[in-house]
DNA sequence: ACAGATATTATGAGCTGGTACTAAAAAGCG
DNA sequence: CGCTTTTTAGTACCAGCTCATAATATCTGT
């Protein structure tokens, strides 16, 4: 099978670009062990624009982002995001994020981190938190690097049920469940009904 | 004055690039009615990178943007406080506390307001949030003045059960239940055990 | 095994949006 | 007027492509 090779390469190509959209054709060619021309051909058939166009659209998108929450709204740093599935972010607790008396991080940072991540995971133009359920398991001190993982457990109508776990040094320090309501669907329904 | 022209142009240049960072030197030259070389020279002296580098860093930044909660007074203003009984605070939602897309206040502001008030009500030197249960009832827009009321429903051992309700224009927009743990009594014992 | 299709690679011209450098022309100023 | 600063011009070079053409390699059916 000749074309199966090609298909596999196409998939790999997509994945490579998803992981690092800043690769040049030459780098991609090296990674996939084919010639640069092949990469270019693949890009054309897959409708993938060149590096410059890619970065450009990314930069433009960043300016006028159309998603539930702008990436800049994420408290912490977004590491991975699969819309409607999961998201991972980190946040370093600095000394001005802790309570003076106890030296322990104010709880709302973990809440904000978890909540914004949950909202970011939802693939909707407009989304709101409806319900939150949080549990603080271990106090967090300054200097800790937190890693939050949000997972969409299930979705019913316009409601997303999201579970978020925050770990520090692989120890769970916080967990939360959110119900996020997408406003997109409502709009559509309402518009359709009205129309 | 020769250099004043230059200074003015430098300011214009910065502004133009702020408004549209995607301009090429040629476009900028046309807009400022000078030669392309002048623009390049200006960019060098101002330390402004070329278009491609600009878009590139923008795209990269967009991927991993850090933004913690503003250190501003999230808490709001304390109006009344009866330790171990109740507390009342207000918070005005400003335009930079809302999500751009929806114009609705970010949920963690209400959480932070409620949570800090709950902690304030507890009559303990050191207290931590253990569990939180929140419900967002009505979206809040910029300009709204929120009033939070926290009530200690009961206390068992070192745990305080606190109910918080946030109203805007006398309409309940948010409610939360917290379990706050006082560390005053037990920290001595536990530290010795953990150490 | 061999023609014909499909896939891959090579080659070269041309483009954009620059950098880096040199040098000439223009403007400003005492 | 001459000197300095500022602006413009010009050349060579680069990355990272596109587009077109052509050659080679690989596979596939008969």
XYZ file of C-alpha atoms (C1' of nucleotides) in Angstrom:
450
model
C 0.000 0.000 0.000
C 1.575 3.170 -1.165
C -1.036 5.654 -0.167
C -1.291 4.321 3.375
C 2.227 5.595 3.930
C 1.032 8.938 2.743
C -2.004 8.863 4.978
C 0.106 8.028 7.972
C 2.477 10.812 7.108
C -0.415 13.223 6.764
C -1.634 12.327 10.209
C 1.828 12.658 11.667
C 2.196 15.976 9.961
C -0.991 17.290 11.484
C 0.041 16.101 14.892
C 3.485 17.598 14.615
C 2.004 20.922 13.666
C -0.500 20.735 16.474
C 2.281 20.134 18.941
C 4.465 22.817 17.483
C 2.897 25.073 14.897
C 6.171 26.923 14.480
C 7.991 24.237 12.556
C 9.377 25.066 9.126
C 8.954 22.754 6.183
C 12.601 21.843 6.452
C 12.268 20.792 10.079
C 9.151 18.818 9.291
C 10.913 17.118 6.414
C 13.682 16.032 8.736
C 11.271 14.783 11.360
C 9.291 12.754 8.871
C 12.366 11.683 6.923
C 11.091 12.889 3.596
C 12.102 15.690 1.309
C 11.001 19.253 1.738
C 9.036 19.029 -1.483
C 6.975 16.197 -0.131
C 6.097 18.259 2.903
C 5.048 21.143 0.711
C 2.925 18.846 -1.386
C 1.353 17.397 1.737
C 0.609 20.846 3.066
C -1.071 21.807 -0.164
C -3.257 18.723 -0.243
C -4.118 19.136 3.422
C -4.777 22.830 3.018
C -2.217 23.767 5.632
C -0.767 27.218 5.102
C 2.896 28.024 5.378
C 4.619 28.826 8.635
C 4.321 32.575 8.259
C 0.643 32.450 7.490
C 0.111 30.092 10.412
C 1.857 32.311 12.926
C 0.109 35.293 11.472
C -3.379 33.891 11.857
C -2.496 32.716 15.340
C -1.399 36.209 16.264
C -4.507 37.707 14.729
C -6.737 35.231 16.461
C -5.065 36.084 19.711
C -6.150 39.657 19.278
C -9.783 38.958 18.625
C -10.396 35.605 20.147
C -13.800 34.119 19.837
C -14.106 31.598 22.533
C -15.769 31.353 25.877
C -12.774 32.819 27.532
C -9.686 34.411 26.175
C -6.566 32.478 26.756
C -5.181 35.464 28.556
C -8.008 35.098 31.024
C -6.638 31.840 32.180
C -5.190 32.141 35.581
C -1.937 30.339 35.149
C -0.343 29.047 32.011
C -2.170 26.814 29.608
C -0.175 23.726 28.792
C -2.614 21.610 26.882
C -6.127 21.983 25.662
C -8.484 19.604 23.964
C -11.774 21.341 23.605
C -14.665 19.552 25.262
C -12.270 16.981 26.668
C -9.523 18.215 28.917
C -7.192 21.022 29.753
C -4.004 21.351 31.742
C -2.532 24.503 33.222
C 0.101 25.491 35.719
C 0.346 28.308 38.200
C 3.212 29.239 40.391
C 2.249 30.505 43.808
C 4.227 33.634 44.548
C 4.768 35.169 47.945
C 2.111 37.813 47.403
C -0.532 35.197 46.812
C -0.409 33.838 50.323
C -2.086 34.958 53.506
C 0.302 36.855 55.701
C -0.600 35.132 58.888
C -0.440 31.594 57.694
C 1.838 31.738 54.642
C -0.758 29.655 52.870
C -2.123 30.452 49.439
C -5.479 32.194 49.398
C -8.094 29.729 48.376
C -9.520 31.748 45.555
C -6.400 31.372 43.490
C -6.999 27.685 43.252
C -10.639 28.371 42.593
C -9.824 30.874 39.864
C -7.272 28.558 38.327
C -9.709 25.667 38.267
C -12.666 27.741 37.185
C -10.960 29.516 34.308
C -9.488 26.256 33.102
C -12.916 24.669 33.208
C -14.344 27.528 31.182
C -11.511 27.354 28.691
C -12.154 23.683 28.082
C -15.701 24.360 27.052
C -15.905 24.852 23.331
C -18.439 27.633 23.310
C -18.469 31.264 22.425
C -20.048 32.177 25.703
C -20.036 30.069 28.796
C -20.867 30.705 32.405
C -20.294 28.887 35.622
C -23.529 27.713 37.152
C -22.434 25.594 40.061
C -19.152 24.886 41.749
C -18.112 22.365 44.320
C -14.663 22.707 45.727
C -12.570 20.927 48.250
C -9.277 22.088 49.642
C -7.282 19.051 50.636
C -3.813 20.329 51.448
C -2.664 23.881 52.175
C -0.362 25.316 49.534
C 2.623 27.466 50.380
C 4.476 30.093 48.391
C 6.831 28.726 45.769
C 4.660 25.755 44.959
C 3.991 25.044 41.308
C 0.456 23.916 40.834
C -0.747 21.780 37.964
C -4.438 21.724 37.229
C -6.156 19.148 35.100
C -9.703 19.633 33.972
C -11.729 16.806 32.496
C -15.170 17.013 30.977
C -16.955 14.118 32.623
C -20.127 14.471 30.662
C -22.310 16.848 28.815
C -26.061 17.121 28.887
C -27.836 19.667 26.745
C -25.995 22.922 27.232
C -24.483 21.850 30.540
C -20.921 20.679 30.870
C -19.876 18.725 33.945
C -16.225 19.305 34.564
C -13.909 17.849 37.128
C -10.747 19.688 38.034
C -7.898 18.419 40.135
C -4.964 20.552 41.198
C -1.766 18.902 42.236
C 1.431 20.137 43.760
C 4.363 17.779 43.595
C 2.029 15.074 42.420
C -0.076 15.434 45.543
C -3.659 16.509 45.097
C -4.198 19.739 46.976
C -7.536 20.789 45.559
C -10.398 19.360 43.622
C -13.484 20.873 42.118
C -16.550 20.016 40.154
C -18.173 22.630 37.993
C -21.285 22.830 35.958
C -20.649 25.180 33.101
C -23.517 26.393 30.984
C -22.911 27.170 27.360
C -24.921 30.089 26.127
C -24.335 29.242 22.487
C -26.969 26.574 22.274
C -29.600 28.660 23.931
C -28.965 31.418 21.501
C -29.371 29.074 18.585
C -32.565 27.570 19.915
C -33.982 30.884 20.836
C -33.093 32.349 17.491
C -34.558 29.448 15.670
C -37.726 29.668 17.693
C -37.991 33.340 17.135
C -37.245 33.071 13.428
C 14.013 71.654 15.458
C 15.054 68.679 13.491
C 14.896 65.992 16.088
C 11.421 66.992 17.235
C 10.099 65.789 13.896
C 11.824 62.529 14.574
C 10.421 62.299 18.068
C 6.923 62.942 16.803
C 7.385 60.319 14.140
C 8.631 57.851 16.714
C 5.532 58.392 18.780
C 3.312 58.058 15.736
C 5.133 54.915 14.787
C 4.555 53.345 18.162
C 0.922 54.266 18.049
C 0.471 52.924 14.553
C 2.028 49.653 15.566
C -0.075 49.492 18.673
C -3.210 49.963 16.605
C -2.110 47.524 13.956
C 0.954 45.444 14.734
C 0.715 43.766 11.349
C 1.922 46.694 9.278
C 4.964 46.223 7.083
C 7.720 48.792 6.937
C 6.512 49.820 3.528
C 2.996 50.500 4.761
C 4.335 52.414 7.718
C 6.555 54.448 5.426
C 3.552 55.419 3.347
C 1.480 56.307 6.373
C 4.216 58.478 7.843
C 5.265 59.862 4.472
C 8.868 58.900 4.835
C 11.063 56.358 3.137
C 11.210 52.735 4.077
C 14.789 53.155 5.247
C 13.744 55.788 7.729
C 11.187 53.430 9.184
C 13.790 50.711 9.503
C 16.147 53.129 11.197
C 13.386 54.198 13.565
C 12.565 50.622 14.388
C 16.189 49.905 15.192
C 16.546 52.905 17.475
C 13.230 52.118 19.162
C 14.099 48.465 19.495
C 11.022 47.360 17.573
C 11.486 44.019 15.834
C 10.383 43.321 12.304
C 6.884 42.320 11.358
C 7.592 38.606 11.311
C 9.220 38.634 14.709
C 6.337 40.681 16.068
C 3.656 38.353 14.810
C 5.686 35.407 15.934
C 6.038 36.553 19.530
C 2.381 37.486 19.545
C 1.448 34.013 18.433
C 3.740 32.451 20.989
C 2.459 34.641 23.773
C -1.065 33.755 22.843
C -0.248 30.139 23.490
C 1.076 30.605 26.963
C -0.232 33.690 28.599
C 0.098 34.243 32.284
C -2.325 36.270 34.198
C -2.968 35.998 37.846
C -5.808 37.627 39.616
C -5.253 41.290 40.104
C -4.055 41.968 43.537
C -6.641 44.698 43.738
C -9.274 44.654 46.361
C -11.106 41.578 45.343
C -12.382 41.282 48.795
C -14.542 44.334 48.611
C -15.253 46.598 51.503
C -16.247 45.307 54.874
C -19.413 46.988 56.120
C -20.297 45.026 59.171
C -18.754 42.212 61.095
C -19.843 40.218 64.104
C -17.265 37.564 64.714
C -18.580 34.037 64.559
C -21.964 35.346 63.556
C -22.156 37.382 60.377
C -20.398 39.741 58.035
C -21.423 42.094 55.259
C -19.273 43.471 52.467
C -19.694 45.238 49.156
C -17.835 45.060 45.893
C -18.311 47.133 42.806
C -17.822 45.273 39.560
C -15.657 47.346 37.248
C -15.349 46.946 33.510
C -12.052 45.093 33.744
C -13.600 42.438 35.930
C -15.865 41.184 33.204
C -15.239 38.779 30.374
C -14.752 40.611 27.119
C -16.945 38.370 25.098
C -19.920 38.267 27.358
C -19.585 41.397 29.449
C -20.329 39.239 32.458
C -18.295 39.305 35.624
C -15.770 36.546 35.992
C -17.058 34.034 38.464
C -14.056 33.985 40.690
C -14.646 37.529 41.826
C -17.848 36.482 43.502
C -16.103 33.461 44.863
C -13.245 35.538 46.217
C -15.639 38.046 47.718
C -17.669 35.374 49.431
C -14.679 33.344 50.486
C -12.727 36.192 52.023
C -15.805 37.393 53.834
C -16.393 33.922 55.179
C -12.815 33.769 56.408
C -13.120 37.183 57.978
C -16.160 36.139 59.931
C -14.331 33.292 61.573
C -12.865 34.365 64.834
C -9.512 32.710 64.476
C -6.003 33.879 63.839
C -5.514 31.293 61.165
C -8.285 29.798 59.160
C -8.461 27.866 55.931
C -11.170 26.987 53.526
C -11.807 23.287 53.421
C -14.868 22.964 51.262
C -16.873 25.290 49.101
C -20.184 24.974 47.388
C -21.173 27.728 45.076
C -24.055 28.516 42.830
C -24.228 31.259 40.285
C -27.820 32.297 39.912
C -27.771 35.430 37.799
C -24.982 36.806 35.610
C -23.525 40.048 36.867
C -22.564 42.879 34.549
C -20.095 45.693 34.938
C -21.232 48.531 37.136
C -23.191 46.351 39.505
C -22.648 46.868 43.199
C -22.635 43.583 44.985
C -23.519 43.096 48.626
C -22.425 39.921 50.317
C -23.808 38.635 53.552
C -22.127 35.800 55.390
C -23.792 33.931 58.219
C -22.252 31.281 60.433
C -24.878 28.583 60.438
C -23.133 26.388 62.937
C -19.834 25.397 64.370
C -18.547 21.969 65.200
C -15.114 21.459 66.705
C -12.752 23.571 64.621
C -15.092 23.673 61.629
C -17.245 26.627 60.790
C -20.182 26.223 58.449
C -20.830 29.482 56.722
C -23.512 30.539 54.303
C -22.892 33.466 52.001
C -25.371 35.198 49.766
C -24.464 37.897 47.277
C -27.108 40.253 46.060
C -27.226 42.876 43.383
C -30.149 45.271 43.548
C -31.704 43.071 46.169
C -31.688 40.117 43.800
C -29.634 37.131 44.814
C -27.013 36.519 42.148
C -24.754 34.076 43.936
C -24.806 31.855 46.980
C -22.160 29.759 48.641
C -21.599 27.442 51.541
C -18.157 27.116 53.015
C -16.584 24.953 55.601
C -13.782 26.911 57.167
C -11.276 25.225 59.424
C -9.665 27.112 62.213
C -6.041 26.243 62.721
C -5.628 27.923 66.036
C -6.321 24.949 68.181
C -4.771 22.186 66.279
C -1.772 23.561 64.484
C 0.558 22.993 67.376
C -0.317 19.367 67.644
C -0.254 18.640 63.978
C 2.987 20.360 63.253
C 4.679 18.279 65.859
C 3.237 15.151 64.315
C 4.165 16.068 60.779
C 7.657 17.152 61.641
C 7.972 -9.030 -15.828
C 6.563 -4.838 -17.746
C 3.470 -0.776 -18.844
C 1.022 2.677 -16.537
C -0.378 5.048 -12.582
C 0.937 7.113 -8.285
C 4.207 9.086 -5.184
C 8.391 11.326 -4.217
C 12.257 14.174 -5.140
C 14.916 17.641 -7.690
C 15.624 22.035 -9.831
C 15.072 26.689 -10.784
C 12.762 31.146 -11.076
C 10.358 34.536 -8.343
C 8.159 36.593 -4.144
C 7.873 38.992 0.571
C 9.748 41.327 4.172
C 13.063 41.869 5.941
C 18.938 42.615 7.810
C 23.405 44.764 7.276
C 26.230 47.827 5.289
C 27.822 51.844 2.523
C 27.126 56.080 0.657
C 24.939 60.016 -1.095
C 21.569 63.673 -0.698
C 18.799 66.817 2.109
C 17.736 69.523 6.025
C 18.887 72.079 10.104
C 21.735 75.182 12.621
C 25.254 78.220 14.399
C 29.110 79.032 4.593
C 30.446 74.672 6.583
C 29.394 71.105 9.743
C 26.218 67.925 11.826
C 22.175 65.419 11.863
C 18.678 63.220 9.364
C 16.860 61.024 5.602
C 17.073 58.465 1.486
C 19.126 55.294 -1.884
C 21.333 51.265 -3.306
C 23.430 46.761 -3.069
C 24.100 42.152 -1.338
C 22.135 38.709 1.326
C 18.726 35.819 4.014
C 14.527 32.722 5.374
C 10.745 30.561 3.975
C 8.204 30.103 1.151
C 5.042 29.573 -4.081
C 4.658 27.896 -8.640
C 5.908 25.208 -12.475
C 8.421 21.570 -14.736
C 10.700 17.462 -14.894
C 12.953 13.443 -13.435
C 13.063 9.399 -10.585
C 11.129 5.883 -7.513
C 7.579 2.923 -6.089
C 3.568 0.385 -6.489
C -0.178 -2.239 -8.926
C -2.720 -4.888 -12.133
C -2.448 -8.063 -15.663
